[in-house]
Coordinates of C-alpha atoms in Angstrom, one line a residue:
X25 CA -64.7 48.2 -30.8
X26 CA -64.3 46.8 -34.3
X27 CA -61.5 49.3 -35.0
X28 CA -59.8 48.1 -31.8
X29 CA -60.1 44.5 -32.9
X30 CA -58.7 45.3 -36.3
X31 CA -55.7 47.0 -34.7
X32 CA -55.1 43.9 -32.5
X33 CA -55.3 41.7 -35.5
X34 CA -52.9 43.9 -37.4
X35 CA -50.4 43.9 -34.5
X36 CA -50.7 40.2 -34.2
X37 CA -50.2 39.8 -37.9
X38 CA -47.1 42.0 -37.9
X39 CA -45.8 40.1 -34.9
X40 CA -46.4 36.8 -36.7
X41 CA -44.7 38.1 -39.9
X42 CA -41.7 39.3 -37.8
X43 CA -41.6 36.0 -36.0
X44 CA -41.6 34.1 -39.3
X45 CA -39.0 36.5 -40.7
X46 CA -36.7 35.8 -37.8
X47 CA -37.1 32.1 -38.3
X48 CA -35.4 32.3 -41.7
X49 CA -32.3 30.0 -41.5
X50 CA -28.8 31.4 -41.7
X51 CA -27.3 31.5 -45.2
X52 CA -24.7 28.9 -46.2
X53 CA -22.0 31.5 -46.5
X54 CA -18.8 30.3 -44.9
X55 CA -15.1 30.9 -45.1
X56 CA -12.7 28.4 -46.7
X57 CA -12.1 25.5 -44.4
X58 CA -8.5 24.7 -43.7
X59 CA -8.5 21.0 -43.5
X60 CA -5.9 18.6 -42.0
X61 CA -4.2 15.8 -43.9
X62 CA -3.5 13.6 -40.9
X63 CA -4.6 10.5 -39.0
X64 CA -5.8 10.7 -35.4
X65 CA -3.7 8.9 -32.8
X66 CA -5.3 5.6 -31.5
X67 CA -4.0 3.4 -28.6
X68 CA -5.6 0.1 -29.8
X69 CA -4.6 -1.4 -26.4
X70 CA -8.0 -2.5 -24.9
X71 CA -6.4 -5.9 -24.0
X72 CA -3.7 -4.1 -22.0
X73 CA -6.1 -1.9 -20.2
X74 CA -8.2 -4.8 -19.1
X75 CA -5.2 -6.7 -18.0
X76 CA -4.1 -3.8 -15.8
X77 CA -7.5 -3.7 -14.2
X78 CA -7.3 -7.4 -13.5
X79 CA -3.9 -6.9 -12.0
X80 CA -5.3 -4.2 -9.7
X81 CA -8.0 -6.5 -8.4
X82 CA -5.4 -9.2 -7.7
X83 CA -3.0 -6.8 -6.1
X84 CA -5.7 -5.8 -3.6
X85 CA -5.8 -9.4 -2.4
X86 CA -2.0 -9.8 -1.9
X87 CA -0.4 -9.7 1.5
X88 CA 1.8 -6.7 2.3
X89 CA 4.9 -8.8 1.8
X90 CA 3.8 -10.2 -1.5
X91 CA 2.8 -6.7 -2.8
X92 CA 6.0 -5.1 -1.6
X93 CA 8.1 -7.9 -3.2
X94 CA 6.2 -7.5 -6.5
X95 CA 6.7 -3.8 -6.5
X96 CA 10.4 -4.1 -5.7
X97 CA 11.0 -6.4 -8.7
X98 CA 9.3 -4.0 -11.1
X99 CA 10.9 -0.9 -9.6
X100 CA 14.3 -2.5 -10.1
X101 CA 13.4 -3.4 -13.7
X102 CA 12.1 0.2 -14.3
X103 CA 15.1 1.9 -12.9
X104 CA 17.4 -0.5 -14.7
X105 CA 15.7 0.2 -18.1
X106 CA 15.9 4.0 -17.5
X107 CA 19.5 3.7 -16.4
X108 CA 20.5 2.2 -19.7
X109 CA 19.3 5.1 -21.8
X110 CA 19.1 8.2 -19.6
X111 CA 22.7 9.4 -20.4
X112 CA 22.4 8.9 -24.1
X113 CA 20.4 10.3 -27.0
X114 CA 17.5 8.1 -28.3
X115 CA 15.5 8.2 -31.5
X116 CA 11.7 8.6 -31.6
X117 CA 10.1 5.2 -31.8
X118 CA 13.0 3.4 -30.1
X119 CA 11.8 0.1 -28.5
X120 CA 13.6 1.0 -25.3
X121 CA 11.1 3.8 -24.7
X122 CA 8.1 1.6 -25.1
X123 CA 9.6 -1.1 -22.9
X124 CA 10.1 1.6 -20.3
X125 CA 6.5 2.7 -20.7
X126 CA 5.2 -0.9 -20.5
X127 CA 7.0 -1.4 -17.2
X128 CA 5.6 1.9 -15.9
X129 CA 2.1 0.8 -16.8
X130 CA 2.6 -2.6 -15.1
X131 CA 3.6 -0.8 -11.9
X132 CA 0.4 1.3 -11.8
X133 CA -2.0 -1.4 -10.4
X134 CA 0.5 -2.4 -7.8
X135 CA 1.2 1.2 -6.7
X136 CA -2.5 1.9 -6.6
X137 CA -2.8 -0.7 -3.9
X138 CA 0.3 0.6 -2.1
X139 CA -0.1 4.4 -1.6
X140 CA 3.3 4.6 0.2
X141 CA 5.0 4.1 -3.1
X142 CA 3.2 6.9 -4.9
X143 CA 5.9 9.5 -4.2
X144 CA 8.5 7.3 -5.9
X145 CA 6.2 6.7 -8.8
X146 CA 5.5 10.4 -9.4
X147 CA 9.2 11.2 -9.1
X148 CA 10.2 8.5 -11.5
X149 CA 7.6 9.8 -14.0
X150 CA 9.0 13.3 -13.8
X151 CA 12.5 11.9 -14.5
X152 CA 11.2 10.2 -17.6
X153 CA 9.1 13.2 -18.6
X154 CA 12.1 15.6 -18.5
X155 CA 14.3 13.0 -20.3
X156 CA 11.7 12.6 -23.1
X157 CA 11.2 16.3 -23.4
X158 CA 15.0 16.8 -23.8
X159 CA 15.2 14.1 -26.4
X160 CA 12.4 15.5 -28.4
X161 CA 14.5 18.6 -29.1
X162 CA 16.3 16.4 -31.7
X163 CA 13.2 14.8 -33.1
X164 CA 11.2 16.0 -36.2
X165 CA 7.8 16.4 -34.7
X166 CA 6.3 16.9 -38.1
X167 CA 6.8 13.1 -38.5
X168 CA 3.9 11.0 -37.2
X169 CA 6.2 8.5 -35.4
X170 CA 8.0 11.2 -33.5
X171 CA 4.8 13.0 -32.5
X172 CA 3.1 9.7 -31.5
X173 CA 6.1 8.7 -29.4
X174 CA 6.1 12.0 -27.6
X175 CA 2.4 12.0 -27.0
X176 CA 2.1 8.4 -25.9
X177 CA 5.0 8.8 -23.4
X178 CA 3.9 12.1 -21.8
X179 CA 0.1 11.8 -22.0
X180 CA 0.0 8.0 -21.5
X181 CA 2.2 8.0 -18.4
X182 CA 0.3 10.9 -16.9
X183 CA -2.9 8.9 -17.4
X184 CA -1.3 6.0 -15.4
X185 CA -0.3 8.4 -12.6
X186 CA -3.9 9.7 -12.4
X187 CA -5.4 6.2 -12.3
X188 CA -3.2 5.5 -9.3
X189 CA -4.1 8.9 -7.7
X190 CA -7.8 8.2 -8.2
X191 CA -7.7 4.8 -6.5
X192 CA -6.2 6.2 -3.3
X193 CA -9.6 7.6 -2.1
X194 CA -8.5 7.4 1.5
X195 CA -5.3 9.3 1.0
X196 CA -5.2 12.9 -0.1
X197 CA -2.5 13.8 -2.5
X198 CA -0.9 17.3 -2.8
X199 CA -2.4 19.2 -5.8
X200 CA 0.9 20.6 -7.0
X201 CA 3.5 18.4 -8.7
X202 CA 6.8 20.2 -9.3
X203 CA 8.5 18.9 -12.5
X204 CA 11.5 21.0 -13.5
X205 CA 12.9 24.2 -12.1
X206 CA 13.7 25.9 -15.4
X207 CA 15.9 29.0 -14.8
X208 CA 14.3 32.4 -15.5
X209 CA 15.5 35.9 -15.0
X210 CA 12.0 37.5 -15.3
X211 CA 9.9 38.8 -12.3
X212 CA 8.2 36.1 -10.4
X213 CA 5.1 35.5 -8.2
X214 CA 3.2 32.5 -6.8
X215 CA 0.0 30.8 -8.0
X216 CA -1.6 27.8 -6.2
X217 CA 1.7 27.5 -4.3
X218 CA 3.8 27.3 -7.4
X219 CA 6.6 29.8 -8.2
X220 CA 6.0 31.2 -11.7
X221 CA 7.8 33.8 -13.8
X222 CA 6.6 36.5 -16.2
X223 CA 6.3 35.0 -19.6
X224 CA 5.2 31.6 -18.3
X225 CA 2.4 29.9 -20.1
X226 CA -0.4 28.3 -18.1
X227 CA -2.5 25.7 -19.9
X228 CA -5.6 24.8 -18.0
X229 CA -8.8 22.8 -18.1
X230 CA -12.2 24.3 -17.1
X231 CA -15.3 22.5 -16.1
X232 CA -17.6 23.7 -18.9
X233 CA -18.8 21.2 -21.6
X234 CA -17.1 23.1 -24.4
X235 CA -13.8 22.8 -22.4
X236 CA -14.0 19.0 -22.8
X237 CA -14.7 19.4 -26.5
X238 CA -11.6 21.6 -27.0
X239 CA -9.3 19.3 -25.0
X240 CA -10.6 16.0 -26.6
X241 CA -11.5 17.2 -30.2
X242 CA -7.9 16.8 -31.5
X243 CA -5.9 14.2 -33.3
X244 CA -4.0 13.9 -30.0
X245 CA -6.7 14.1 -27.3
X246 CA -5.4 16.0 -24.3
X247 CA -6.1 17.3 -20.9
X248 CA -6.2 21.1 -21.5
X249 CA -8.5 23.5 -23.1
X250 CA -7.2 27.0 -22.4
X251 CA -3.9 29.0 -22.4
X252 CA -3.1 32.1 -20.4
X253 CA 0.1 34.2 -20.6
X254 CA 1.5 35.5 -17.3
X255 CA 2.8 39.1 -17.1
X256 CA 4.5 40.4 -13.9
X257 CA 5.0 44.2 -13.7
X258 CA 8.7 44.8 -13.2
X259 CA 8.1 47.9 -11.1
X260 CA 5.2 46.8 -8.8
X261 CA 5.8 43.1 -9.1
X262 CA 2.0 42.7 -9.6
X263 CA 1.0 39.7 -11.6
X264 CA -1.6 39.6 -14.5
X265 CA -3.0 36.9 -16.7
X266 CA -3.6 37.7 -20.4
X267 CA -6.1 35.4 -22.0
X268 CA -8.9 35.3 -24.6
X269 CA -12.4 34.3 -23.5
X270 CA -15.3 33.3 -25.7
X271 CA -17.4 35.8 -23.8
X272 CA -15.3 38.9 -24.1
X273 CA -12.2 38.3 -26.2
X274 CA -8.7 39.2 -25.1
X275 CA -8.7 40.5 -21.5
X276 CA -6.4 40.9 -18.5
X277 CA -7.3 39.3 -15.2
X278 CA -5.7 39.3 -11.8
X279 CA -4.2 36.2 -10.2
X280 CA -7.2 36.3 -7.8
X281 CA -9.6 36.3 -10.7
X282 CA -7.7 33.5 -12.4
X283 CA -7.9 31.4 -9.2
X284 CA -11.6 32.0 -8.8
X285 CA -12.3 30.9 -12.4
X286 CA -13.1 27.2 -12.3
X287 CA -10.0 25.1 -12.8
X288 CA -9.9 21.4 -12.8
X289 CA -6.2 21.3 -13.6
X290 CA -3.4 23.4 -15.0
X291 CA 0.2 23.1 -16.1
X292 CA 3.0 25.7 -16.0
X293 CA 5.4 25.8 -19.0
X294 CA 8.4 28.0 -19.5
X295 CA 10.8 28.7 -22.5
X296 CA 14.0 26.8 -22.0
X297 CA 16.8 28.9 -20.7
X298 CA 19.2 27.4 -23.2
X299 CA 17.2 28.6 -26.3
X300 CA 19.3 30.8 -28.5
X301 CA 16.8 33.6 -28.3
X302 CA 16.7 33.4 -24.5
X303 CA 20.5 33.3 -24.2
X304 CA 20.6 36.4 -26.4
X305 CA 17.9 38.2 -24.3
X306 CA 17.1 36.6 -21.0
X307 CA 14.2 39.1 -20.5
X308 CA 12.5 38.1 -23.8
X309 CA 9.6 36.3 -22.0
X310 CA 9.0 39.4 -20.0
X311 CA 9.0 41.6 -23.1
X312 CA 6.7 39.3 -25.0
X313 CA 4.2 39.2 -22.1
X314 CA 4.4 43.0 -21.6
X315 CA 3.7 43.7 -25.3
X316 CA 0.5 41.7 -25.5
X317 CA -0.5 43.1 -22.0
X318 CA -0.3 46.7 -23.3
X319 CA -1.9 45.8 -26.6
X320 CA -4.9 44.3 -24.9
X321 CA -5.7 47.8 -23.5
X322 CA -4.8 49.7 -26.7
X323 CA -7.4 47.9 -28.9
X324 CA -10.4 45.6 -28.5
X325 CA -9.4 42.1 -29.6
X326 CA -12.5 39.9 -30.1
X327 CA -12.5 36.1 -29.7
X328 CA -11.5 34.2 -32.8
X329 CA -14.0 31.5 -33.4
X330 CA -12.4 30.6 -36.7
X331 CA -9.2 29.6 -34.9
X332 CA -7.1 31.4 -37.6
X333 CA -3.8 32.2 -35.9
X334 CA -2.5 34.0 -39.0
X335 CA -5.0 36.8 -38.4
X336 CA -4.4 38.8 -35.2
X337 CA -7.4 41.1 -35.5
X338 CA -9.2 38.5 -33.4
X339 CA -7.5 35.9 -31.2
X340 CA -8.4 32.6 -29.6
X341 CA -6.6 31.6 -26.3
X342 CA -3.6 29.8 -27.8
X343 CA -3.1 32.7 -30.3
X344 CA -2.5 35.2 -27.5
X345 CA 0.6 33.3 -26.4
X346 CA 1.7 32.5 -29.9
X347 CA 1.3 36.1 -31.1
X348 CA 3.1 37.5 -28.1
X349 CA 6.2 35.3 -28.5
X350 CA 6.2 35.5 -32.3
X351 CA 6.7 39.3 -32.0
X352 CA 9.9 38.6 -30.2
X353 CA 11.1 35.9 -32.6
X354 CA 10.0 32.7 -30.9
X355 CA 7.5 30.6 -32.8
X356 CA 5.5 28.4 -30.4
X357 CA 3.7 25.3 -31.7
X358 CA 6.4 24.6 -34.3
X359 CA 4.4 21.5 -35.1
X360 CA 0.8 22.6 -35.6
X361 CA -2.2 20.8 -34.2
X362 CA -4.4 18.9 -36.5
X363 CA -8.1 17.9 -36.3
X364 CA -8.9 15.4 -39.1
X365 CA -11.8 13.3 -37.9
X366 CA -14.8 14.4 -40.0
X367 CA -17.3 14.2 -37.2
X368 CA -15.1 16.4 -34.9
X369 CA -14.7 18.9 -37.9
X370 CA -18.4 19.0 -38.4
X371 CA -19.1 19.7 -34.7
X372 CA -16.5 22.4 -34.3
X373 CA -17.5 24.0 -37.6
X374 CA -21.1 24.2 -36.2
X375 CA -19.6 26.6 -33.6
X376 CA -17.7 28.6 -36.2
X377 CA -14.3 26.9 -36.4
X378 CA -12.8 27.1 -39.9
X379 CA -9.2 26.2 -39.4
X380 CA -8.4 22.6 -38.5
X381 CA -4.6 23.0 -38.8
X382 CA -4.1 25.3 -35.9
X383 CA -2.8 25.7 -32.3
X384 CA -4.6 23.6 -29.7
X385 CA -3.9 24.2 -26.0
X386 CA -3.0 20.6 -25.1
X387 CA -0.4 20.4 -27.8
X388 CA 1.7 23.1 -26.3
X389 CA 3.0 20.5 -23.9
X390 CA 4.8 18.8 -26.8
X391 CA 6.7 21.9 -27.9
X392 CA 10.4 21.0 -27.4
X393 CA 11.1 24.7 -26.8
X394 CA 9.2 24.6 -23.5
X395 CA 9.9 22.9 -20.2
X396 CA 7.1 21.7 -17.9
X397 CA 7.7 23.5 -14.7
X398 CA 4.8 22.1 -12.6
X399 CA 1.4 20.5 -12.9
X400 CA -1.6 21.1 -10.6
X401 CA -4.7 19.0 -10.2
X402 CA -7.7 19.6 -8.0
X403 CA -8.0 16.4 -5.9
X404 CA -11.7 17.0 -5.4
X405 CA -12.5 17.2 -9.1
X406 CA -9.9 15.0 -10.8
X407 CA -12.4 12.1 -11.2
X408 CA -15.0 14.6 -12.6
X409 CA -12.3 15.6 -15.2
X410 CA -12.0 11.9 -16.2
X411 CA -15.8 11.5 -16.5
X412 CA -16.0 14.6 -18.6
X413 CA -13.3 13.3 -20.9
X414 CA -14.9 9.9 -21.3
X415 CA -18.3 11.4 -22.1
X416 CA -16.8 13.7 -24.7
X417 CA -14.9 10.8 -26.2
X418 CA -18.1 8.8 -26.5
X419 CA -20.0 11.7 -28.0
X420 CA -17.2 12.4 -30.5
X421 CA -17.5 8.7 -31.6
X422 CA -21.1 9.5 -32.4
X423 CA -20.1 12.6 -34.3
X424 CA -17.8 10.5 -36.4
X425 CA -20.7 8.2 -37.0
X426 CA -22.7 11.0 -38.5
X427 CA -24.5 12.6 -35.5
X428 CA -25.2 16.3 -36.0
X429 CA -25.8 19.1 -33.5
X430 CA -29.3 20.4 -34.0
X431 CA -31.3 23.1 -32.4
X432 CA -34.9 24.1 -31.6
X433 CA -35.7 26.3 -34.6
X434 CA -38.8 27.7 -32.8
X435 CA -36.4 29.4 -30.4
X436 CA -34.5 31.1 -33.2
X437 CA -36.6 34.4 -33.3
X438 CA -36.1 35.0 -29.6
X439 CA -32.4 34.1 -29.8
X440 CA -32.0 36.7 -32.6
X441 CA -33.7 39.3 -30.5
X442 CA -31.3 38.5 -27.7
X443 CA -28.4 38.6 -30.1
X444 CA -29.5 42.1 -31.2
X445 CA -29.5 43.3 -27.6
X446 CA -26.1 41.7 -27.1
X447 CA -24.7 43.5 -30.1
X448 CA -25.8 46.8 -28.6
X449 CA -24.0 45.9 -25.4
X450 CA -20.9 45.0 -27.4
X451 CA -20.8 48.5 -28.9
X452 CA -20.4 49.9 -25.4
X453 CA -17.7 47.4 -24.6
X454 CA -19.8 45.1 -22.5
X455 CA -20.1 41.3 -23.0
X456 CA -23.5 39.9 -23.9
X457 CA -25.3 36.7 -23.2
X458 CA -24.5 35.5 -26.7
X459 CA -20.7 36.2 -27.3
X460 CA -19.5 38.6 -29.9
X461 CA -18.8 36.7 -33.1
X462 CA -21.3 34.0 -32.3
X463 CA -24.6 34.0 -34.2
X464 CA -28.0 33.2 -32.7
X465 CA -28.0 29.9 -34.5
X466 CA -24.6 28.9 -33.2
X467 CA -25.7 29.9 -29.7
X468 CA -28.7 27.6 -30.0
X469 CA -26.5 24.8 -31.2
X470 CA -24.2 25.3 -28.3
X471 CA -27.2 25.1 -26.0
X472 CA -28.2 21.8 -27.6
X473 CA -24.7 20.5 -27.3
X474 CA -24.5 21.4 -23.6
X475 CA -27.9 19.7 -22.9
X476 CA -26.8 16.6 -24.7
X477 CA -23.6 16.5 -22.8
X478 CA -25.3 16.9 -19.5
X479 CA -27.8 14.2 -20.2
X480 CA -25.1 11.6 -21.2
X481 CA -23.0 12.7 -18.2
X482 CA -25.8 12.2 -15.8
X483 CA -26.6 8.7 -17.2
X484 CA -22.9 7.8 -17.1
X485 CA -22.7 8.9 -13.4
X486 CA -25.4 6.4 -12.6
X487 CA -23.4 3.6 -14.1
X488 CA -20.3 4.8 -12.4
X489 CA -22.0 4.8 -9.0
X490 CA -23.3 1.3 -9.6
X491 CA -19.8 0.1 -10.5
X492 CA -18.3 1.6 -7.3
X493 CA -21.0 0.0 -5.2
X494 CA -20.4 -3.4 -6.7
X495 CA -16.6 -3.4 -6.9
X496 CA -15.5 -1.0 -4.1
X497 CA -13.2 0.9 -6.4
X498 CA -13.5 3.7 -8.9
X499 CA -13.8 2.5 -12.5
X500 CA -10.6 3.2 -14.6
X501 CA -10.8 5.4 -17.7
X502 CA -11.5 2.6 -20.1
X503 CA -14.5 1.6 -18.1
X504 CA -15.7 5.2 -18.0
X505 CA -15.6 5.3 -21.8
X506 CA -17.6 2.1 -22.0
X507 CA -20.3 3.5 -19.6
X508 CA -20.3 6.8 -21.6
X509 CA -20.8 4.9 -24.8
X510 CA -23.8 3.0 -23.3
X511 CA -25.2 6.3 -22.0
X512 CA -24.8 8.0 -25.3
X513 CA -26.4 5.1 -27.2
X514 CA -29.4 5.1 -25.0
X515 CA -30.0 8.9 -25.4
X516 CA -30.1 9.0 -29.2

């Protein structure tokens, strides 16, 4: 009996020693961080946002005649402003562009109260979007003024469109918005009712908490967190999506698989038909897509947590598209993305990112070489997308104020055991619970981040529901951010 007890004590002692050994923190070894020398974009327009909300409240009290008259005056002004510039080149930062934008913003609260005008509003936006994209071909997007002009016009006016869409709760809007029918000679297919061509780039936004971090953790906060490259087999006409996932690295999925993956929104972009490289070889997009499609089967390409697009041994999602086109002589993201806020850098570095001058999914929209073909939004989840963004914006403000992402150190031994099992699965080509390239510590930090995000989101939703009950309309984005700030402050 004593011998048995000694054996039990010995086993428990060894288990304790192993547990304590597995609790040893990770070393401080890290690669060289590539930092950005830039300044994040800020709107600094709180007064304007509040005025627009006040105008919306007033517009709901107007008679149909008064509302139609007010809209007619602003529509005429908007079309007149655009008519003056649409047939001529314009410089980045030109005051006419911002006058155009201001009128567009002023129309939003009136259109929100008059859904019958929504089709015109969206059509007008697409005209401006295509014009600005064309003008940006002649701008130097490495200059802050040019980049900020392009961003504020495209992102800002989209935001106005979506505020209008979200206030029309009694009217369903079509998910797909066709923007420009850019010519292509490559094989085609249809996704979500949109005709797409081989070589097209699909930027999307998922519903995961990390998706919000990727889309908002940027000097130019955006709407997209993922990039996929479309390949259509020229013999069978069967479509495939090549993309890099955190869980399994570069992989190929069917259109059915892509559609089943949770998508809050996506945008289709296509190389311009008048690019010199496309004129020389109209099938270049097809060849670029086919090469990375074949390479994804020829070698295992793990996910690149470092976000180093210079090293193709591992790839993050943007890098798949960038790498494929670069092999054919087209450099996407000619103006690189920057992440310069120290708090955002700290949080992303906690998950393994080392390169903060890189290629972010949202910034692909501002590449002058690409046309926006279509944009798709899920009507049932668009408001969720806005809440997710607002929560992330509030949390990143806390990050910039010094908040760190911690983790439960007592869970570290178990996490390391799980990581060991995942590494064995990886050897046999199977994904594990903890992704390849992610340490147990980083997995626990991710778990803490997700829990923090969910808590703030739940508290924000309570404030949102209260606002809707009291005001009988959905809070606009600036109100969502205020609610998220309050929720984040109370959960410290």
